Short mmCIF file of C-alpha atoms in Angstrom, two decimals:
data_model
loop_
_atom_site.label_atom_id
_atom_site.label_comp_id
_atom_site.label_asym_id
_atom_site.label_seq_id
_atom_site.Cartn_x
_atom_site.Cartn_y
_atom_site.Cartn_z
CA UNK A 76 46.98 -0.82 -4.63
CA UNK A 77 43.30 -0.47 -5.03
CA UNK A 78 41.09 -3.25 -5.32
CA UNK A 79 39.97 -4.00 -9.10
CA UNK A 80 36.25 -4.47 -9.36
CA UNK A 81 34.75 -6.96 -11.67
CA UNK A 82 31.82 -5.40 -13.65
CA UNK A 83 30.00 -8.59 -14.14
CA UNK A 84 30.43 -9.40 -10.36
CA UNK A 85 29.63 -6.43 -9.46
CA UNK A 86 26.55 -6.09 -12.32
CA UNK A 87 25.50 -9.34 -10.79
CA UNK A 88 25.30 -8.60 -6.90
CA UNK A 89 23.53 -5.17 -7.94
CA UNK A 90 20.78 -7.78 -9.62
CA UNK A 91 20.52 -10.06 -6.22
CA UNK A 92 20.28 -6.98 -4.26
CA UNK A 93 17.45 -5.26 -6.30
CA UNK A 94 15.82 -8.81 -6.51
CA UNK A 95 16.21 -9.42 -2.40
CA UNK A 96 14.54 -5.41 -1.89
CA UNK A 97 11.67 -6.64 -4.33
CA UNK A 98 11.17 -9.45 -2.17
CA UNK A 99 11.20 -7.58 1.18
CA UNK A 100 8.65 -4.98 -0.58
CA UNK A 101 6.11 -7.52 -1.88
CA UNK A 102 6.59 -9.33 1.76
CA UNK A 103 5.47 -5.71 3.58
CA UNK A 104 3.15 -4.20 1.07
CA UNK A 105 2.27 -7.41 -0.70
CA UNK A 106 1.51 -9.84 1.75
CA UNK A 107 4.04 -11.80 0.12
CA UNK A 108 6.47 -14.83 2.04
CA UNK A 109 9.11 -13.65 4.09
CA UNK A 110 12.27 -13.44 2.28
CA UNK A 111 15.11 -15.70 3.24
CA UNK A 112 16.64 -14.60 6.23
CA UNK A 113 13.80 -12.81 7.56
CA UNK A 114 11.80 -13.07 11.10
CA UNK A 115 8.13 -13.55 9.97
CA UNK A 116 6.62 -12.28 13.00
CA UNK A 117 9.10 -8.80 12.88
CA UNK A 118 7.78 -8.60 9.46
CA UNK A 119 4.37 -9.02 10.79
CA UNK A 120 4.62 -6.19 13.00
CA UNK A 121 6.12 -4.13 10.00
CA UNK A 122 2.64 -5.39 7.69
CA UNK A 123 0.61 -4.03 11.00
CA UNK A 124 2.64 -0.27 11.58
CA UNK A 125 2.48 -0.04 7.38
CA UNK A 126 -1.18 -0.81 6.95
CA UNK A 127 -2.13 1.05 9.96
CA UNK A 128 -0.27 3.99 8.27
CA UNK A 129 -1.95 3.61 5.03
CA UNK A 130 -5.55 3.58 7.03
CA UNK A 131 -4.87 6.61 8.63
CA UNK A 132 -3.82 8.29 5.68
CA UNK A 133 -6.53 7.32 3.81
CA UNK A 134 -9.10 7.99 6.94
CA UNK A 135 -7.57 11.56 6.42
CA UNK A 136 -7.71 12.48 3.10
CA UNK A 137 -11.49 10.53 2.82
CA UNK A 138 -13.00 11.62 6.14
CA UNK A 139 -16.53 12.15 4.75
CA UNK A 140 -16.12 7.94 3.23
CA UNK A 141 -14.27 6.96 6.80
CA UNK A 142 -17.65 9.04 8.32
CA UNK A 143 -20.02 7.30 6.60
CA UNK A 144 -18.46 3.49 6.73
CA UNK A 145 -18.39 4.37 10.59
CA UNK A 146 -17.60 1.08 12.17
CA UNK A 147 -17.13 -0.92 9.13
CA UNK A 148 -13.91 1.36 7.71
CA UNK A 149 -11.15 -0.97 9.34
CA UNK A 150 -12.37 -4.08 8.02
CA UNK A 151 -13.48 -2.51 4.86
CA UNK A 152 -10.51 -0.97 3.97
CA UNK A 153 -8.14 -3.97 5.48
CA UNK A 154 -10.09 -5.94 3.07
CA UNK A 155 -9.17 -3.60 -0.04
CA UNK A 156 -5.54 -3.07 1.63
CA UNK A 157 -5.33 -7.25 0.75
CA UNK A 158 -6.48 -6.86 -2.73
CA UNK A 159 -4.69 -3.87 -3.50
CA UNK A 160 -0.89 -3.53 -2.18
CA UNK A 161 0.48 -0.24 -2.51
CA UNK A 162 2.53 -0.25 -6.09
CA UNK A 163 5.90 1.98 -6.30
CA UNK A 164 4.97 5.18 -7.53
CA UNK A 165 1.22 5.35 -6.40
CA UNK A 166 -0.21 8.26 -4.96
CA UNK A 167 -1.62 8.27 -1.44
CA UNK A 168 -5.11 10.21 -3.20
CA UNK A 169 -5.17 8.01 -5.98
CA UNK A 170 -5.13 4.99 -3.23
CA UNK A 171 -7.78 6.71 -1.40
CA UNK A 172 -10.30 7.37 -4.69
CA UNK A 173 -9.52 3.92 -5.69
CA UNK A 174 -11.00 2.56 -1.61
CA UNK A 175 -14.08 4.79 -2.07
CA UNK A 176 -14.69 3.36 -5.85
CA UNK A 177 -14.10 -0.34 -4.82
CA UNK A 178 -16.36 0.26 -1.34
CA UNK A 179 -19.17 1.62 -4.07
CA UNK A 180 -18.51 -0.82 -6.47
CA UNK A 181 -19.41 -3.27 -3.22
CA UNK A 182 -22.43 -1.46 -2.03
CA UNK A 183 -20.85 0.02 0.55
CA UNK A 184 -21.23 3.56 0.35
CA UNK A 185 -23.77 5.77 -1.40
CA UNK A 186 -23.39 5.35 -5.40
CA UNK A 187 -24.96 9.42 -5.67
CA UNK A 188 -22.05 10.17 -3.78
CA UNK A 189 -19.36 12.45 -5.21
CA UNK A 190 -15.63 11.70 -5.12
CA UNK A 191 -14.16 14.55 -3.83
CA UNK A 192 -10.74 13.76 -5.07
CA UNK A 193 -11.44 14.17 -8.88
CA UNK A 194 -9.95 17.23 -9.14
CA UNK A 195 -6.62 16.23 -6.91
CA UNK A 196 -5.82 13.54 -10.03
CA UNK A 197 -4.94 16.10 -11.94
CA UNK A 198 -1.66 17.39 -9.55
#
């Protein structure tokens, strides 16, 4: 005989799972605390891997920005990433454009440079 599932308990379990998933994403992408039951060292490995991937994508989408920044690119991008963690639904091109704007605001990029990705924002 099939087990009868209480809709209230199922709904509560879904809410708990959603909360746990949000905590994990915050820990990985937003440098939040490790959720209960997760190994901090393993989370740090994943954080670094995700940051490296994000940095590589921004470099690929904005090679002129990366070239102008030169050796400063990694350090500046990592500082930017701490202040601007990726959010659900954000796009990589928007991230690259935001990073370039962030650098310009801090005087790290020439102000006269035109952003090449403006046309991508409509896609």
